[in-house]
Short mmCIF file of C-alpha atoms in Angstrom, two decimals:
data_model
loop_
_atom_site.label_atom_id
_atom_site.label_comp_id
_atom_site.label_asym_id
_atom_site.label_seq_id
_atom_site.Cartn_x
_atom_site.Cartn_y
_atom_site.Cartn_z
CA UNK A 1 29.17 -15.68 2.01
CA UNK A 2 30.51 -18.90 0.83
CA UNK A 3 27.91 -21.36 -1.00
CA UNK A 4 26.84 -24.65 0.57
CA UNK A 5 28.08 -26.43 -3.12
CA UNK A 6 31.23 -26.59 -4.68
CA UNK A 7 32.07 -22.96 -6.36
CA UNK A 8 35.50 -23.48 -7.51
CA UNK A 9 36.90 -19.99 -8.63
CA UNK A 10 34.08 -18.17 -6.91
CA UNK A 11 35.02 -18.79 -3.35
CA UNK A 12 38.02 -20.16 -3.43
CA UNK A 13 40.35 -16.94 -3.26
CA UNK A 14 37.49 -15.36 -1.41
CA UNK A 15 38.43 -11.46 -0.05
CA UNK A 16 34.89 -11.12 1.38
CA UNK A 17 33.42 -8.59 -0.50
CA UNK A 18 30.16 -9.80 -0.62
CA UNK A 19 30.36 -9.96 3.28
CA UNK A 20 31.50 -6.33 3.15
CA UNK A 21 29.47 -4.88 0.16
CA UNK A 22 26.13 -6.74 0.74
CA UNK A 23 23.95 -5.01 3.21
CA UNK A 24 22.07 -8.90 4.40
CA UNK A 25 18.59 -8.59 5.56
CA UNK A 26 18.04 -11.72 7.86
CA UNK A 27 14.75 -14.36 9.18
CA UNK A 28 13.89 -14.71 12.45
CA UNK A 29 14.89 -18.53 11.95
CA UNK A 30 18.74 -16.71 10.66
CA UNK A 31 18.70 -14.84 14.45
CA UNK A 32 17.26 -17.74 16.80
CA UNK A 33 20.07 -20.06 14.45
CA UNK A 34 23.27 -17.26 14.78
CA UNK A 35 22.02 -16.78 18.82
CA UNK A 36 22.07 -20.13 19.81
CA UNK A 37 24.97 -21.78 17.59
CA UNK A 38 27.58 -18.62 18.35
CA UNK A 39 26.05 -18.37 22.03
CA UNK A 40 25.63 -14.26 21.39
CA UNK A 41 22.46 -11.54 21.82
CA UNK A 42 20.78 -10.76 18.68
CA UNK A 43 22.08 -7.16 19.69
CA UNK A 44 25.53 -8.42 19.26
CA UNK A 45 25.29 -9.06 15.61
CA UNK A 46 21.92 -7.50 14.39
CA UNK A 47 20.53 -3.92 14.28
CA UNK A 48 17.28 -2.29 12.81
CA UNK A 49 17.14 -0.41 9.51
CA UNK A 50 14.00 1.72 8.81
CA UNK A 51 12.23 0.51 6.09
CA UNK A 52 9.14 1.49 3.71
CA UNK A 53 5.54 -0.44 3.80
CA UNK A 54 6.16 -0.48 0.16
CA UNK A 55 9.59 -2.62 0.36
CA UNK A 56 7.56 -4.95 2.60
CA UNK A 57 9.88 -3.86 5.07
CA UNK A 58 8.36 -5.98 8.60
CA UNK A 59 8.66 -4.44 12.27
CA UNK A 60 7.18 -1.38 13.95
CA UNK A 61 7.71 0.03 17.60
CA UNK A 62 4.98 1.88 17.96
CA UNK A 63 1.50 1.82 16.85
CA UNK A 64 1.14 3.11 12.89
CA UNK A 65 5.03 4.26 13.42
CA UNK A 66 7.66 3.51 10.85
CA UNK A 67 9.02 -0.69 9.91
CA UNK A 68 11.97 -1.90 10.51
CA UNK A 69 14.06 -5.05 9.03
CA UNK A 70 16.46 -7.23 10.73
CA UNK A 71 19.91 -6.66 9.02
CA UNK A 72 23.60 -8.55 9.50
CA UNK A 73 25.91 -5.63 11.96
CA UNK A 74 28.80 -4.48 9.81
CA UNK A 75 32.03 -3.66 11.43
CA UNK A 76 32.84 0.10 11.54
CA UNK A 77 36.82 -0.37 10.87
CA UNK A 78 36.60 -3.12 8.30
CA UNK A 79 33.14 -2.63 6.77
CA UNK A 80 32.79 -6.86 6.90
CA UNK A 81 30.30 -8.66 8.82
CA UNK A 82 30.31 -8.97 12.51
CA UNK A 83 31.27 -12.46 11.69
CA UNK A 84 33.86 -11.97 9.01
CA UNK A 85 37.14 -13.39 10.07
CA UNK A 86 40.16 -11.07 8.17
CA UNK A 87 42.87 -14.41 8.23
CA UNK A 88 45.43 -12.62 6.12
CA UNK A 89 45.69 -9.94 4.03
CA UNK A 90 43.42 -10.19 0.91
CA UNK A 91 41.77 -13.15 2.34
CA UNK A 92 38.76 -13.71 4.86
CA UNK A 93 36.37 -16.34 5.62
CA UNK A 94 32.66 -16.73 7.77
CA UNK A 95 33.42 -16.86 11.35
CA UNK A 96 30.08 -18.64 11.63
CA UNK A 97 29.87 -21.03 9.05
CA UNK A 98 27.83 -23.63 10.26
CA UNK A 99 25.21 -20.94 11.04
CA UNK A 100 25.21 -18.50 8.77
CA UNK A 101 21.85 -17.15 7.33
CA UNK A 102 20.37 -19.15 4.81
CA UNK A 103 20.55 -16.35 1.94
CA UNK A 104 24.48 -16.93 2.44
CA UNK A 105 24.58 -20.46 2.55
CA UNK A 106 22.33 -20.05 -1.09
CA UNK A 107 24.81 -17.73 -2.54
CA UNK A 108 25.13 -17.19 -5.14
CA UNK A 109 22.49 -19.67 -6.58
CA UNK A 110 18.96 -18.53 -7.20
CA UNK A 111 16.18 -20.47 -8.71
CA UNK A 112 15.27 -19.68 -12.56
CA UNK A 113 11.61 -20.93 -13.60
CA UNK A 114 12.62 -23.83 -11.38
CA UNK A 115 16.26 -24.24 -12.10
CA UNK A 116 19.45 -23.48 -10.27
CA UNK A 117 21.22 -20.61 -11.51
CA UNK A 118 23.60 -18.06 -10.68
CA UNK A 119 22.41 -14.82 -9.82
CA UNK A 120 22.78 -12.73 -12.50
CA UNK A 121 24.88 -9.64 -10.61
CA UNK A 122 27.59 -11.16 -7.90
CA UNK A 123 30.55 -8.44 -6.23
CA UNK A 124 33.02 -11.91 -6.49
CA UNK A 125 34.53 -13.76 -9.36
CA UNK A 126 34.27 -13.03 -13.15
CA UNK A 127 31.96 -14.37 -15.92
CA UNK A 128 33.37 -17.84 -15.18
CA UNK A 129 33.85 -17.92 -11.66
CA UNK A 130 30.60 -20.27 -11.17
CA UNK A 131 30.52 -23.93 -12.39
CA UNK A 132 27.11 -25.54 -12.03
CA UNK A 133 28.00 -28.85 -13.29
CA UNK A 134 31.01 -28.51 -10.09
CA UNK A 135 28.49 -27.26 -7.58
CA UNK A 136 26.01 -29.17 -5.69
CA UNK A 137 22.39 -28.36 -7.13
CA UNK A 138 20.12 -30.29 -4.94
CA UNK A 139 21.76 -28.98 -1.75
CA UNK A 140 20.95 -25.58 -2.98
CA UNK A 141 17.64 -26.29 -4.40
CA UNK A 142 16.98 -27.40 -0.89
CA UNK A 143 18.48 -24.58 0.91
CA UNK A 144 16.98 -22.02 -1.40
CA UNK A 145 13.42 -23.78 -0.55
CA UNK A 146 14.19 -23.65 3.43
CA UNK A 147 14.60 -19.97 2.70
CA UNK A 148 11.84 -19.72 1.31
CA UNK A 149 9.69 -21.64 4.42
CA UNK A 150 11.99 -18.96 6.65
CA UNK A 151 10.36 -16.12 5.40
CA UNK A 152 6.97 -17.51 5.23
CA UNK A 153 7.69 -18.45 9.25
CA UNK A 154 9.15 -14.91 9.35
CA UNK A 155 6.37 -12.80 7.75
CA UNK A 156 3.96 -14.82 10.33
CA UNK A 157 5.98 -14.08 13.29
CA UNK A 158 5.93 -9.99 11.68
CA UNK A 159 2.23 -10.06 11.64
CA UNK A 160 1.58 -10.88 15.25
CA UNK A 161 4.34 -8.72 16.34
CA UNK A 162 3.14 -5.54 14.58
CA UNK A 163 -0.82 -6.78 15.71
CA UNK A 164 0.61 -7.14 19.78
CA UNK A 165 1.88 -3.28 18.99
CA UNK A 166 -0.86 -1.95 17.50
CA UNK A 167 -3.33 -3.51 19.84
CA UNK A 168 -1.23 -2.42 23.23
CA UNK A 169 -1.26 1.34 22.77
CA UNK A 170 2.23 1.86 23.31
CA UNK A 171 5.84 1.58 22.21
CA UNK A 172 7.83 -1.34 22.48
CA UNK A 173 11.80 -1.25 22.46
CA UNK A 174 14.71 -3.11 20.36
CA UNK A 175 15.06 -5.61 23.00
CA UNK A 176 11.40 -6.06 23.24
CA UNK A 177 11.26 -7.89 19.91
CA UNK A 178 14.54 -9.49 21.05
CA UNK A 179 12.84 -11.26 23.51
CA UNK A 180 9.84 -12.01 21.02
CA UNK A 181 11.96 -13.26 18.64
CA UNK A 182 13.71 -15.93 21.18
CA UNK A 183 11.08 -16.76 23.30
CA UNK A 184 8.06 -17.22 20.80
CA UNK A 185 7.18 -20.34 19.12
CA UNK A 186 6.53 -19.38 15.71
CA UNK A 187 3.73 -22.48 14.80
CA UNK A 188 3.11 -24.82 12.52
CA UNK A 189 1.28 -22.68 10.14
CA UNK A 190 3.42 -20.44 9.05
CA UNK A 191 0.53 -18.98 6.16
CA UNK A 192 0.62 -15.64 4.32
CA UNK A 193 2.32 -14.34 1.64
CA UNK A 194 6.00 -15.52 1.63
CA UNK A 195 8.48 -13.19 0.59
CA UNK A 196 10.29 -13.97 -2.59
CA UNK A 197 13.92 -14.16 -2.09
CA UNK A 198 14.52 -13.61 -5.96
CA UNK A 199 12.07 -11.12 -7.02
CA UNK A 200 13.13 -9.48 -3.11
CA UNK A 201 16.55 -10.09 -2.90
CA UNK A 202 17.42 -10.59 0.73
CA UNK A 203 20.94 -9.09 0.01
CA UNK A 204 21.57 -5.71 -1.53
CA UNK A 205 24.94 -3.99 -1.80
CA UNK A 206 24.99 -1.28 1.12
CA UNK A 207 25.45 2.15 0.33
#
């Protein structure tokens, strides 16, 4: 995933575990930003995975049917990314780097009663891997925050989805929200509930 600060250790003899391992759940913002900068189809790098209403899991198809979430495509022979770039053996970096979804560019910082921190589990590095005083705190204070207005935007977007679904009477496809998700301007007030990108990690390691 690669950190927007300085990581020293962490990143620097990166094999891309995390972009193998990690299982990313992505905003709306993270598709429109990954469709426009890499000039692909959200279909190209994202797919559905079924959910629970208890996970806070966002999407549905069909009136009362089951919620989806928006997750990063893995690739079936190397497990990475869609975006991973394998550059030698042992050694792999983010083919999208500039536009990578703001939980990576955060990584593997996470705010603490208001400081930065490291997350306390990470697949890369050892106990000494992550430098704070070497990394670049506001930029991830400030990236962590964006996330944080992302998913706000994103929840909003996930209510009037789900209330255009349950109001029409009938099911919508994968390319249906596609569209929605290209096409429709998500506001200024992007209210509700935002979804905590601590306490709900937007990364968990796939199974």
């Amino acid at each position: 995933m690669t950190g927007g600060g300085a990581n020293l250790a962490g990143c620097a003899d990166c094999e891309g575990r995390c972009c193998r391992e990690y299982n990313v759940a992505v905003t709306v913002a993270d598709v429109r930003r990954l469709a426009s900068g890499m000039a692909l189809h959200p279909r190209e790098f994202v797919y559905l995975k079924e959910g629970k209403e208890e996970d806070n899991s966002d999407f549905r198809f069909r009136p009362g049917g089951p919620l989806y979430d928006l997750h990063l495509l893995h690739r079936p022979v190397t497990k990475g990314c869609v975006f991973l770039m394998e550059i030698a053996p042992g050694k792999a970096r983010c083919g999208a780097y500039v536009h990578r979804p703001m939980v990576c560019a955060t990584f593997p910082a996470a705010l603490d009663q208001g400081s930065v921190g490291i997350r306390e589990k990470t697949l890369c590095g050892g106990p000494d891997s992550w430098n704070l005083a070497a990394m670049d705190l506001v930029a991830y204070r400030r990236d962590i925050m964006r996330n944080r207005a992302a998913w706000r935007e994103h929840l909003d977007l996930v209510k009037r989805w789900n209330a255009e679904v349950d109001a029409g009477g009938r099911a919508r496809t994968h390319e249906d929200l596609y569209e929605f998700i290209l096409v429709t301007d998500p506001g200024k007030d992007a209210t509700g509930p935002g979804k905590d990108t601590e306490a709900v990690p937007a990364e968990t390691a796939s199974s």
